[in-house]
Coordinates of C-alpha atoms and ligand atoms in Angstrom, one line a residue:
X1381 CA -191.7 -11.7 94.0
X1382 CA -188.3 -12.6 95.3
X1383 CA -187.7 -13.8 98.6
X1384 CA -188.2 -11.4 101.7
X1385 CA -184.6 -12.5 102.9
X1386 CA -182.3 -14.1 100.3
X1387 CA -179.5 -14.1 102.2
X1388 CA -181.4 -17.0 104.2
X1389 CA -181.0 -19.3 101.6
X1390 CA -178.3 -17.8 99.4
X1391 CA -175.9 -16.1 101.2
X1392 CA -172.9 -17.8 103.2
X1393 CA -174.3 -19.8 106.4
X1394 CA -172.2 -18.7 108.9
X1395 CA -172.4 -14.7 108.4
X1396 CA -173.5 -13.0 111.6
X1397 CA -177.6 -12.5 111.2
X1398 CA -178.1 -11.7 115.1
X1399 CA -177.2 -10.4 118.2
X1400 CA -179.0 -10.2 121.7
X1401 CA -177.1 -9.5 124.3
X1402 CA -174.7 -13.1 124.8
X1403 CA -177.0 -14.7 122.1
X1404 CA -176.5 -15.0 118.2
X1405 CA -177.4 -16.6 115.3
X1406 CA -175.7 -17.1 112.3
X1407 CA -177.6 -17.3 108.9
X1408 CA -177.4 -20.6 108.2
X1409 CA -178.8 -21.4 112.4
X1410 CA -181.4 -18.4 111.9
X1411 CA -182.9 -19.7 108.6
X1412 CA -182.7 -23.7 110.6
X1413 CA -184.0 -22.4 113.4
X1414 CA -187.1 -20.4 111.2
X1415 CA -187.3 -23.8 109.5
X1416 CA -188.2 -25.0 112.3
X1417 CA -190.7 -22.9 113.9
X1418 CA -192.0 -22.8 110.6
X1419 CA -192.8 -26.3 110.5
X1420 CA -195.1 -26.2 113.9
X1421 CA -197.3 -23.4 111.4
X1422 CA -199.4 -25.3 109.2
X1423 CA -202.7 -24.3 109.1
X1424 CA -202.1 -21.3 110.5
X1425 CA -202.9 -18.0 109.0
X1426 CA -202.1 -15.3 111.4
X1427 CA -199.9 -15.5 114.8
X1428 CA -199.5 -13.1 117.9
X1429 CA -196.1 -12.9 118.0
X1430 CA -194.8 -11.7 122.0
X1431 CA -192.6 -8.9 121.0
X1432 CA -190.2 -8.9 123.4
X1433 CA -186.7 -6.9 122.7
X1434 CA -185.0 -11.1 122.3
X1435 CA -183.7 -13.4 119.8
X1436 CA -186.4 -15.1 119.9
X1437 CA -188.9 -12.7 118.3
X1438 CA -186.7 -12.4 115.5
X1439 CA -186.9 -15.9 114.9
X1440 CA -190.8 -16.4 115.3
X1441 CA -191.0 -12.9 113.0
X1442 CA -188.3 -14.4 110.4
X1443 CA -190.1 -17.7 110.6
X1444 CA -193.7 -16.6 110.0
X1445 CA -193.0 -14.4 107.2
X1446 CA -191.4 -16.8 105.4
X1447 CA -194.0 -19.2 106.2
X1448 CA -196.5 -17.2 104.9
X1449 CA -198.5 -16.6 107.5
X1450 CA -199.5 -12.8 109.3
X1451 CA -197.6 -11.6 112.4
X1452 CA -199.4 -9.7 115.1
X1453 CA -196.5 -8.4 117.5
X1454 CA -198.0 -7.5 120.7
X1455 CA -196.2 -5.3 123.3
X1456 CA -195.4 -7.4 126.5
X1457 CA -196.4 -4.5 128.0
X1458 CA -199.9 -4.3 126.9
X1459 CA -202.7 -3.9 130.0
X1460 CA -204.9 -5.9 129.7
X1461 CA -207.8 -3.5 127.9
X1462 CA -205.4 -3.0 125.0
X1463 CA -204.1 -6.5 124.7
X1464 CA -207.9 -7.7 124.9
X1465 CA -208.4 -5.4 122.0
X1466 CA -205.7 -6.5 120.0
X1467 CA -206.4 -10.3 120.1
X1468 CA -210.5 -10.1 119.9
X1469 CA -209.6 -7.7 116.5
X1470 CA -207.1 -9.8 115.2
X1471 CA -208.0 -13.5 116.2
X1472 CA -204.9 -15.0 115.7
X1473 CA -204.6 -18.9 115.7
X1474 CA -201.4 -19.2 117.8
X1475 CA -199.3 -17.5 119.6
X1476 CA -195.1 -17.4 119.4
X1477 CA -193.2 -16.6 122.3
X1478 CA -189.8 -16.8 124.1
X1479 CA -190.4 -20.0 126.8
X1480 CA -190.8 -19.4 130.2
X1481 CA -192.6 -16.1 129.4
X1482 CA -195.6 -15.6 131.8
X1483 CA -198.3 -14.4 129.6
X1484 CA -201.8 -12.4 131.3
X1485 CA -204.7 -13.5 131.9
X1486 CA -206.5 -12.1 127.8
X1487 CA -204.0 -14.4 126.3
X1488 CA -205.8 -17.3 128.1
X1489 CA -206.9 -20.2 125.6
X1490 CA -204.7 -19.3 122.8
X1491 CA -202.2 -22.2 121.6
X1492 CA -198.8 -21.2 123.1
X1493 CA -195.4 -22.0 120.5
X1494 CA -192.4 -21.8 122.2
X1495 CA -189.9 -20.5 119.8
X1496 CA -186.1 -21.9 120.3
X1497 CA -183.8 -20.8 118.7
X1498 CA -181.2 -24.2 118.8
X1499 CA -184.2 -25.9 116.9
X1500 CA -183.1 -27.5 113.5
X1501 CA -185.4 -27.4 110.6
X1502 CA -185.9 -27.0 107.0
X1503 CA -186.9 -23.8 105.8
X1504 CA -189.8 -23.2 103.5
X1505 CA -189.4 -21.4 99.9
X1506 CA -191.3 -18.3 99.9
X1507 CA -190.3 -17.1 96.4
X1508 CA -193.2 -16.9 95.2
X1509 CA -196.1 -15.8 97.6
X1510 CA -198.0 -13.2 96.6
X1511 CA -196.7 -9.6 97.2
X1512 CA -200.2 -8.2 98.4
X1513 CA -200.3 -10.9 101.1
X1514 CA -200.6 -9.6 104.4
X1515 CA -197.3 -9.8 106.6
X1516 CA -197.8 -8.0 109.4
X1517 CA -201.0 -6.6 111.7
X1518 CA -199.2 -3.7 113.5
X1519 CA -201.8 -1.5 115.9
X1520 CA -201.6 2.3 116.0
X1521 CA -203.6 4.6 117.7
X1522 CA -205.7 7.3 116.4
X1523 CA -207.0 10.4 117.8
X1524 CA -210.3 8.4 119.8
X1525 CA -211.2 4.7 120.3
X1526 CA -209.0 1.7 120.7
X1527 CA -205.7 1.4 118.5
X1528 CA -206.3 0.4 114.5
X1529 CA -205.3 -2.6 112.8
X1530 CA -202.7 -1.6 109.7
X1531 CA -202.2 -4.7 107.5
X1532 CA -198.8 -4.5 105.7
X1533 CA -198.4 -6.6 102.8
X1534 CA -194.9 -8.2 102.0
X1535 CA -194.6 -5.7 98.5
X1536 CA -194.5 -2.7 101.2
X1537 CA -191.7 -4.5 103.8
X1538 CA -190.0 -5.0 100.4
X1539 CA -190.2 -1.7 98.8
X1540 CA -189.3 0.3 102.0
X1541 CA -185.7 -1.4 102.8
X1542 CA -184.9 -1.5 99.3
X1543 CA -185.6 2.2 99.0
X1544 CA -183.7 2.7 102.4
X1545 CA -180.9 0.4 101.0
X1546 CA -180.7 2.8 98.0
X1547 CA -180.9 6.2 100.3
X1548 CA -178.1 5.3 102.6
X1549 CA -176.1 2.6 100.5
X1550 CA -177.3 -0.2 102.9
X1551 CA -176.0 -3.4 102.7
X1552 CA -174.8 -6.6 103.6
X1553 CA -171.6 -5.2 105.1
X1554 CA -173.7 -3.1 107.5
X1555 CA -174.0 -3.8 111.6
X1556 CA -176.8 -2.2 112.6
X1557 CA -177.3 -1.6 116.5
X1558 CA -180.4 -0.4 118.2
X1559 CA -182.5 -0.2 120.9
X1560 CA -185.8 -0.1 119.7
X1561 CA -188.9 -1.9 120.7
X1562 CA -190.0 -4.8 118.4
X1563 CA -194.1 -4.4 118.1
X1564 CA -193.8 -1.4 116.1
X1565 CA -192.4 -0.1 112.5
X1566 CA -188.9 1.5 113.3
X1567 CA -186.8 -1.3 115.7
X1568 CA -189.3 -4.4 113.7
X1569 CA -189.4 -3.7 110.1
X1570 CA -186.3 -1.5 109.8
X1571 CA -184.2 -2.2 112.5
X1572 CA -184.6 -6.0 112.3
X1573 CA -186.2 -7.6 108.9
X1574 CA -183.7 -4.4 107.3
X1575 CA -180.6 -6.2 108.2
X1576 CA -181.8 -9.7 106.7
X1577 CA -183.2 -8.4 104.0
X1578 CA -179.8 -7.1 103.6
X1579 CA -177.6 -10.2 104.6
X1580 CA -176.1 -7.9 107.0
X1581 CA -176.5 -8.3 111.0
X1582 CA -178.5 -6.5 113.7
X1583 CA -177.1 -6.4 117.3
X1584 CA -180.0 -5.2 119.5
X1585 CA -179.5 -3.6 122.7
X1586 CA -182.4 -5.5 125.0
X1587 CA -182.6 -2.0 126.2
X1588 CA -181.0 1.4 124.8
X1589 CA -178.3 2.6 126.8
X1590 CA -175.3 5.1 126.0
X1591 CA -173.0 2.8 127.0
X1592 CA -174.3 -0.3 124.9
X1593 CA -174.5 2.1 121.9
X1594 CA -170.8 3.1 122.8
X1595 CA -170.3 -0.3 123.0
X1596 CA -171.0 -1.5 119.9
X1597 CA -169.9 1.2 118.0
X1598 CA -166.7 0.9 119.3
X1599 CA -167.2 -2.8 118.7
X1600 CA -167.5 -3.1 114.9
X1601 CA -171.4 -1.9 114.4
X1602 CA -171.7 1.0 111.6
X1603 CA -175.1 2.0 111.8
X1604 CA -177.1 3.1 114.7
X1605 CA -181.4 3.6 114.4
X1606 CA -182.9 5.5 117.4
X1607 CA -185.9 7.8 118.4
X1608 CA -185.4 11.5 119.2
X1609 CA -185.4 10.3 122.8
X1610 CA -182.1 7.8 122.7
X1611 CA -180.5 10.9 120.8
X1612 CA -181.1 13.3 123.2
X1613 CA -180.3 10.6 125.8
X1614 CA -177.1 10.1 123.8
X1615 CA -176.8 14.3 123.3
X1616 CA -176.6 14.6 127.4
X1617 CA -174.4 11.5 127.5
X1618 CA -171.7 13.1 126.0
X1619 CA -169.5 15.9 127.6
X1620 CA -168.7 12.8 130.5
X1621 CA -168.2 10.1 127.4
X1622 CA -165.2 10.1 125.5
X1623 CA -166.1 6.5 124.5
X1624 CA -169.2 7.5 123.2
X1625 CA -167.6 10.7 121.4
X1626 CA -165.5 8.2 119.4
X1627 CA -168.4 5.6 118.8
X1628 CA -170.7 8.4 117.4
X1629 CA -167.8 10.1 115.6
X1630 CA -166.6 6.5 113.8
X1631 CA -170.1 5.1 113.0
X1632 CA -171.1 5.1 108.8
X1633 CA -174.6 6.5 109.5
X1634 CA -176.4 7.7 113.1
X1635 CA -180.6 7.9 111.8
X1636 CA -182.9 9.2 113.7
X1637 CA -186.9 8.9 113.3
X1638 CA -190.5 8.2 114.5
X1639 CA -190.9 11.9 115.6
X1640 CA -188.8 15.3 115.3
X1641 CA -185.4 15.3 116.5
X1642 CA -185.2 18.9 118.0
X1643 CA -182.0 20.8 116.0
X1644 CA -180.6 22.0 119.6
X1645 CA -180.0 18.1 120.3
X1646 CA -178.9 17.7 116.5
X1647 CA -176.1 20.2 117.0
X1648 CA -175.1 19.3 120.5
X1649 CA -174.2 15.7 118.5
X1650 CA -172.6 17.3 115.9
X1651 CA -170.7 20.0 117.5
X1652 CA -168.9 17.1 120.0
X1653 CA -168.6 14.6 117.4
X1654 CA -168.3 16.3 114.3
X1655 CA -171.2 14.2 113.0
X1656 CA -174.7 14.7 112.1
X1657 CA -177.8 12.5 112.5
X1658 CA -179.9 11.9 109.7
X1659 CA -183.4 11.8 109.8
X1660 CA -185.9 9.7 108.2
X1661 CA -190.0 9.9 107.9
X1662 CA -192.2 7.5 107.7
X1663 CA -195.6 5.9 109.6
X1664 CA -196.8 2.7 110.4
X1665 CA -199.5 2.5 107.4
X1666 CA -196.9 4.2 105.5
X1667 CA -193.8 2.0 106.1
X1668 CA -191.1 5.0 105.1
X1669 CA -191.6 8.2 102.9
X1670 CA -188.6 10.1 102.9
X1671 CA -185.1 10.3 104.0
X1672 CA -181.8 12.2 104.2
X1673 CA -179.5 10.2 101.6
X1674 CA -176.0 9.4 103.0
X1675 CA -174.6 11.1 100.0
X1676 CA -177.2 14.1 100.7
X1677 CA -177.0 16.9 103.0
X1678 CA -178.1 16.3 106.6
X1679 CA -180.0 19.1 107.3
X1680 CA -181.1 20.0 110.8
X1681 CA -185.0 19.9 111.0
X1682 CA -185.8 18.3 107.7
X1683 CA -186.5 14.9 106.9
X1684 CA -185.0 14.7 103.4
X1685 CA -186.6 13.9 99.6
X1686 CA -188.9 11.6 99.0
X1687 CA -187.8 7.7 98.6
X1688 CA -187.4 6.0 95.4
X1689 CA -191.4 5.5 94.3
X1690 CA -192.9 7.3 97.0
X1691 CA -195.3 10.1 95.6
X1692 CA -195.1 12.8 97.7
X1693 CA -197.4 15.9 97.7
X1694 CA -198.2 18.4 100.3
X1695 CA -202.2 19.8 100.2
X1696 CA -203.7 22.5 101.3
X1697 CA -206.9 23.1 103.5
X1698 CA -209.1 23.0 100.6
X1699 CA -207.9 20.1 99.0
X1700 CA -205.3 21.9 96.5
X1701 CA -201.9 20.7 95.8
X1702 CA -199.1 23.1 96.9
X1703 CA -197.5 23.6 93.7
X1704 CA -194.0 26.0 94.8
X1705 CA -191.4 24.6 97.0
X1706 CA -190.7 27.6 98.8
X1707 CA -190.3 26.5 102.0
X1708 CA -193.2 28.7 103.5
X1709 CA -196.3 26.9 101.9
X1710 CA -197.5 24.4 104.3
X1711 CA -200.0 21.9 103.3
X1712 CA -200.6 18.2 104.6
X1713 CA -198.5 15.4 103.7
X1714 CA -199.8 13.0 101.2
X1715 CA -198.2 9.5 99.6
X1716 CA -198.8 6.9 97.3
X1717 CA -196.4 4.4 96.6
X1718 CA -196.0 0.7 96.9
X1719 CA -194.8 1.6 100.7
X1720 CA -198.5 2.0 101.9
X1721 CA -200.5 -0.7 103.9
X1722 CA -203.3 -2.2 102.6
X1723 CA -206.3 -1.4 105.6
X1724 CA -207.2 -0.8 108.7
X1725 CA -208.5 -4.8 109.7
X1726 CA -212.2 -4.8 110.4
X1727 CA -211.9 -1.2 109.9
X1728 CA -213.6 -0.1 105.9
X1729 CA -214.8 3.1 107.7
X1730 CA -211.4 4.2 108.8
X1731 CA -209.3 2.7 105.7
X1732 CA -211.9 4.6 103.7
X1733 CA -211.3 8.1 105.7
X1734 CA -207.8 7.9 105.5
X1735 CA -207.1 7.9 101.6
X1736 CA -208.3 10.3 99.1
X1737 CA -210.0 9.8 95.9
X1738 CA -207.4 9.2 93.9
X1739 CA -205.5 6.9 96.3
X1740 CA -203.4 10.0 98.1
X1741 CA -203.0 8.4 102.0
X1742 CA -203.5 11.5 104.2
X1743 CA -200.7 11.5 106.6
X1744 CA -202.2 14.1 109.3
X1745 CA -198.3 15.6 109.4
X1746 CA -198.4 19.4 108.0
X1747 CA -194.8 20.4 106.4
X1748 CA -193.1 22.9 103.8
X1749 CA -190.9 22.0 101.1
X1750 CA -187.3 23.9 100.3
X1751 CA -186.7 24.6 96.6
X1752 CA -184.6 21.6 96.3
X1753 CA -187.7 19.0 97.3
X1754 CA -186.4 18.7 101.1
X1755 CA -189.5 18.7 103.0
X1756 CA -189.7 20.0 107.2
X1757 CA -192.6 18.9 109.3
X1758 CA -193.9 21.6 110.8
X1759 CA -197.2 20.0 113.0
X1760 CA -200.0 17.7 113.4
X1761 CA -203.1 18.3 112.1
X1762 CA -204.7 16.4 114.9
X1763 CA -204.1 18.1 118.1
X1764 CA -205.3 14.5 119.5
X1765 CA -202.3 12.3 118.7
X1766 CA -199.5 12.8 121.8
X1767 CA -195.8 11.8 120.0
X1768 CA -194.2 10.6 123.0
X1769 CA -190.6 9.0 123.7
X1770 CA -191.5 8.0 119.6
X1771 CA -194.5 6.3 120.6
X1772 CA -197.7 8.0 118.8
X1773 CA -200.6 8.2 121.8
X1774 CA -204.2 8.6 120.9
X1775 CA -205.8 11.4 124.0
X1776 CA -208.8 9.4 123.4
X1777 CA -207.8 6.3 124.0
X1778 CA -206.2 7.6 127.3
X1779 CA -209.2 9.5 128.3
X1780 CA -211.7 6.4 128.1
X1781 CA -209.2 5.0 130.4
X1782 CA -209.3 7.4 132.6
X1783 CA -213.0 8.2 132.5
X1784 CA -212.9 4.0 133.6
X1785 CA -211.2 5.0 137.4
X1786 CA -213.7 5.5 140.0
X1787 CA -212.5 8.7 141.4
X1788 CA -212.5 10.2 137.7
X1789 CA -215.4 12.0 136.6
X1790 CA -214.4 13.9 133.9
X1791 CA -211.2 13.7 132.2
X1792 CA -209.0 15.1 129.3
X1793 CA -205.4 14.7 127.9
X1794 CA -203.1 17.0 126.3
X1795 CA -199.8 16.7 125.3
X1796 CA -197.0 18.7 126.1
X1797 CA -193.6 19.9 124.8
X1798 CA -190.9 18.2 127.1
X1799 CA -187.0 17.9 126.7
X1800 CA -186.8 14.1 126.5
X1801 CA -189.6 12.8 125.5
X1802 CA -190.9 15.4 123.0
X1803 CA -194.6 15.7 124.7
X1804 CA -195.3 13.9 127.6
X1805 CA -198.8 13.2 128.3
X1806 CA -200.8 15.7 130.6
X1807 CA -204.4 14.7 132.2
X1808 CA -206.4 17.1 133.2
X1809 CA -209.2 15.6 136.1
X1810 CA -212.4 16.7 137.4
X1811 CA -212.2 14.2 140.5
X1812 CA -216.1 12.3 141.3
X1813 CA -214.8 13.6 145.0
X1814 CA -213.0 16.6 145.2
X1815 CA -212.1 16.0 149.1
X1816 CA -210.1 12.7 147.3
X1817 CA -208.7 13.4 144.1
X1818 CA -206.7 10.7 142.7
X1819 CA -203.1 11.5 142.5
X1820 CA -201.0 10.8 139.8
X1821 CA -198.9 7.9 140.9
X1822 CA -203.0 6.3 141.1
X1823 CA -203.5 7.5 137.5
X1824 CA -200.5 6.4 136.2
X1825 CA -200.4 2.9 137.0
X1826 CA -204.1 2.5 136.0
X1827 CA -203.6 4.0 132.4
X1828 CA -200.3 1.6 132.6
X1829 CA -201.8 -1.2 133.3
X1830 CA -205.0 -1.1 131.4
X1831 CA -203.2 0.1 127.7
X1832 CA -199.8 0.5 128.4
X1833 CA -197.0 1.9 130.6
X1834 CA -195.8 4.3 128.0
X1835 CA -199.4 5.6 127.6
X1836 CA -199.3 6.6 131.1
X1837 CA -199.8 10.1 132.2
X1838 CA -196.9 12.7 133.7
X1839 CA -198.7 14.6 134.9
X1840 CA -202.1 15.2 136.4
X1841 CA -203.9 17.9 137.2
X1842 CA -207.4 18.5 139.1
X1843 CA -210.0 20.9 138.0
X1844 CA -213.3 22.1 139.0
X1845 CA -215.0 21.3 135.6
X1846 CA -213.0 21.1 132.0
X1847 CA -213.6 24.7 129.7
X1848 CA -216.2 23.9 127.1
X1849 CA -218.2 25.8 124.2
X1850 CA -221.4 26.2 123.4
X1851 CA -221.6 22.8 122.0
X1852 CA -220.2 21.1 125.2
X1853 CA -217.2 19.9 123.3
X1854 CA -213.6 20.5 125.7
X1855 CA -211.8 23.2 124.6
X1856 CA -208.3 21.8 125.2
X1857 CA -206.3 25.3 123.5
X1858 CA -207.5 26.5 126.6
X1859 CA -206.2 23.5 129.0
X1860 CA -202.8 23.8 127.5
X1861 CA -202.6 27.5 128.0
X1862 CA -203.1 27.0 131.8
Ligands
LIG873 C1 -192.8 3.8 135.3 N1 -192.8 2.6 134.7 C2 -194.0 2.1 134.9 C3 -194.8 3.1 135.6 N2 -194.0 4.1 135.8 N3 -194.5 0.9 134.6 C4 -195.8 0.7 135.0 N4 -196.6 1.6 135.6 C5 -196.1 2.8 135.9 N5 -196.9 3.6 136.6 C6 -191.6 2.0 134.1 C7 -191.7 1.8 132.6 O1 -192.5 0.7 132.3 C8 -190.2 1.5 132.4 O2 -189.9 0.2 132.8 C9 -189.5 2.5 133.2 O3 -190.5 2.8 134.3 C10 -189.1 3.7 132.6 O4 -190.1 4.0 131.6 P1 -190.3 5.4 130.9 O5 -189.9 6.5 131.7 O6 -191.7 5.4 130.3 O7 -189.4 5.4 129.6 P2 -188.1 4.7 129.1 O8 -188.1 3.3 129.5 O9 -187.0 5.5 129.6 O10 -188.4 4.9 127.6 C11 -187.8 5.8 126.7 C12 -187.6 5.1 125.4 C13 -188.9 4.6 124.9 C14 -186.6 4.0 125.6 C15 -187.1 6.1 124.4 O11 -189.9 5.6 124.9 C16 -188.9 3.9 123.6 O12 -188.4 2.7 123.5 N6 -189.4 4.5 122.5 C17 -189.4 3.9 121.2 C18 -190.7 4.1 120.5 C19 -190.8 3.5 119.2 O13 -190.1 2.6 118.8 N7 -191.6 4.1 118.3 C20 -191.8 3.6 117.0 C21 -193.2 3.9 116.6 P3 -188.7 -0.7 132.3 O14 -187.5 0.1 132.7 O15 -188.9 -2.0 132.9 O16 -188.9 -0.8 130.8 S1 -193.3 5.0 115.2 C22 -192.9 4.1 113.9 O17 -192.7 2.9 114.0 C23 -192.9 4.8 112.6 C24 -193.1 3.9 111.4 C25 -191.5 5.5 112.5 O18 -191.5 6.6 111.8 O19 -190.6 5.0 113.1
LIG874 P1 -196.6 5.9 114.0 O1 -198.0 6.0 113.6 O2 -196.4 5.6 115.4 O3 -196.0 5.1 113.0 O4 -196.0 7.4 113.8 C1 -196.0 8.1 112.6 C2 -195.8 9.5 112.9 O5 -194.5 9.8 113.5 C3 -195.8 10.4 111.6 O6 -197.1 10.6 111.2 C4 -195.1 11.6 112.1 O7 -196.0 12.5 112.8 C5 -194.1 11.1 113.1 N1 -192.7 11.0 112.5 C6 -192.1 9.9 112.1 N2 -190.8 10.2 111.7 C7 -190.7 11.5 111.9 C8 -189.6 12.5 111.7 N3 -188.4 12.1 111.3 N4 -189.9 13.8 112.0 C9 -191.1 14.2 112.5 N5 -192.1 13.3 112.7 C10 -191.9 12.0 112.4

């Protein structure tokens, strides 16, 4: 295999790599500064990387993966539950992290690596390290139990940005701004590792704003990643934002993706800026499946055709392929391709459950297909898995936590539809005293700080007992109905 980033070693040193905030790098001081960090590896096989939205994760990200050796981003966020979870499944050997970061208490004995980014070093050649090794460890949750484990090997980082480079004519000459978090898929593998595979530059946002995507924009950037969230955001921003009309209305390409971007926020976009966002599917075992080409039609409510060697099928409940694309069939989404992870780590139960015979990965999504191949989500299989500012939320996961607060006795989450962040997260709580039942603010900071603040709940509210069948099991159709 070829190098993950050529443009490190091959491509002119002092073309723009990246951009946080007042801090850059060129590529000649990213891949000396990755030489670096590499050099403080050896013996090493897998790192926790502390993913916060700075240069320096980039670096430690870059730097590892050159190196050879597995990244592990963890959300700086993470409560203390879910980042003991992540580090007792993954055991890393160090971790890398921006200095003067105060880490909480699970981190504890692990070997700290201050990453700095003025460091000099040499990089090392990673030209020919196997494809199938892992890359990254990137945790996703499931309908119940603690986030999973998917190992993505370095063929599947590879595969997806080329096949993205080919769907929107990606390249070197591309500025890429965004606002993403960078412990999952979208703002790590695509929005960051995408520009260097590309030789092109990222200018991340530290946090998404209107105005900073305005500002860059307007500032020489051509291509701007987001959730349906920051586009909705951006959708609301503009009848008082002429600058941001014109940023939206100049840029090459304006993708959307990690859940649906609702068509009333599509055409609000298009109808003041003439433009339209283009939408792209993918997952984090899957890396991406489809997309709307830049030479295709940006259809509102579809996520395109499948990428260049992603397999694409949609089955139905009894395990038959849909064979017409008539855009009424629905049937789950299944892929193969050299895009998919490898496993769930420590998980052969779960890695087992989630492909078919054959090798089909079952996505859980539930679409149609138009005549022409263009495929529209139209659900979930699981009602269990909350989509929520882009973030995919397991109600079990949230539940246990709940079910962990003394005043809680019984407890159940649903998500539900909501303007900005697509569902928001809704518990529904039989209190252990009904004369005190813990309010939300209560709830919400414990989910926060056990998992994470993003799995928080919304809203709460308090019930006598929860509506079960015969078999005891919680009838949440009937929560969500009120
Ligand atoms: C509020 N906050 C709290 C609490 N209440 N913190 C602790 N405890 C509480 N009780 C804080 C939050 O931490 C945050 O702090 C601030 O209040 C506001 O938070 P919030 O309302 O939750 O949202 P937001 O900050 O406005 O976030 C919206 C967002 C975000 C920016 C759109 O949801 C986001 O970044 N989404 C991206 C998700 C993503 O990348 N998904 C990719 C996975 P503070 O202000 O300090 O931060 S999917 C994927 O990778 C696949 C492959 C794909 O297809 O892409
Ligand atoms: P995650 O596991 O966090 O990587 O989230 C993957 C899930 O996000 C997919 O299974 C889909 O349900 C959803 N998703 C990603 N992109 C899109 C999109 N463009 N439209 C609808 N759903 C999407």
């Amino acid at each position: 295999m070829s190098s993950l980033f050529p443009a490190l070693t091959d491509g002119p040193a002092d073309r723009p790599a990246l951009c946080f905030g007042e801090r850059s790098l060129t590529y000649g001081e990213l891949a000396s500064a990755a030489g670096a960090v590499a050099g403080g590896l050896t013996g090493a096989r897998r790192v926790a990387v502390w993913a916060t939205p700075a240069l320096e994760t980039a670096v430690a990200v870059t730097a590892a993966l050159v190196a050879g050796v597995t990244v592990v981003p963890l959300n700086p966020k993470s409560g203390e539950k879910e980042l003991g979870h992540i580090l007792s499944d993954s055991a890393p050997d160090l971790l890398l992290t921006a200095p003067g970061e105060e880490l909480p208490a699970p981190l504890g004995d692990l070997p700290r690596v201050d990453v700095d980014p003025a460091a000099r070093g040499v990089l090392p050649d990673d030209r020919e390290r196997d494809p199938e090794d892992p890359a990254l460890i990137v945790y996703t949750s499931g309908t119940t139990g603690p986030p999973k484990g998917a190992v993505i090997p370095r063929r599947a980082i590879a595969t997806t940005l080329d096949a993205l480079a080919d769907a929107w004519r990606w390249t070197g000459d591309d500025v890429l701004v965004h606002g993403l978090p960078l412990f999952h898929v979208h703002g790590l593998v695509l929005g960051t590792l995408g520009p260097l595979r590309r030789g092109g530059s990222v200018r991340h946002l530290g946090r998404f704003t209107p105005e900073g995507v305005a500002r860059e924009l307007n500032g020489g950037a051509t291509v701007l990643f987001g959730v349906p969230t920051m586009y909705h955001r951006l959708a609301e921003a503009l009848p008082d934002g002429p600058e941001l009309v014109k940023a939206l209305a100049g840029a090459r390409l304006l993708v959307s993706g990690s859940a649906a971007l609702p068509v009333h926020d599509h055409e609000r976009i298009a109808a003041a800026t003439g433009r339209r966002v283009i939408e792209r599917y993918g997952m984090t075992e899957t890396l991406m499946n489809t997309a709307v080409r830049a030479d295709g039609e940006a259809r509102p409510g579809t996520v395109g055709v499948p990428l260049p060697g992603v397999e694409l099928r949609l089955v139905e409940e009894d395990g038959a392929p849909v064979t017409s694309y008539d855009g009424e069939t629905v049937g789950e989404i299944q892929v193969r391709g050299p895009n998919l992870f490898t496993e769930y780590l420590n998980r052969p139960d779960a890695t087992t459950a989630a492909f078919t015979a054959d090798g089909w990965f079952r996505t859980g999504d539930m679409a149609v297909r138009d005549a022409d191949g263009y495929v529209r989500i139209v659900g979930r299989k699981a009602t269990d898995l909350i989509k929520s500012g882009g973030y995919k939320i397991g109600a079990g996961e949230i539940e246990n936590a709940l079910l962990e607060h003394p005043g809680v006795r019984e407890a159940a989450v649903t998500g539900e539809p909501d303007a900005d962040l697509g569902e928001r997260i809704v518990a529904w709580v039989v209190p252990a005293d009904p004369q005190a039942p813990p309010g939300l603010e209560e709830l919400a900071g414990h989910v926060a700080g056990r998992l994470a603040p993003h799995k928080r709940p919304r809203v709460v509210h308090h019930l006598d007992a929860l509506p079960r069948n015969d078999m005891g099991k919680i009838m949440k159709r009937a929560l969500s109905r009120g």
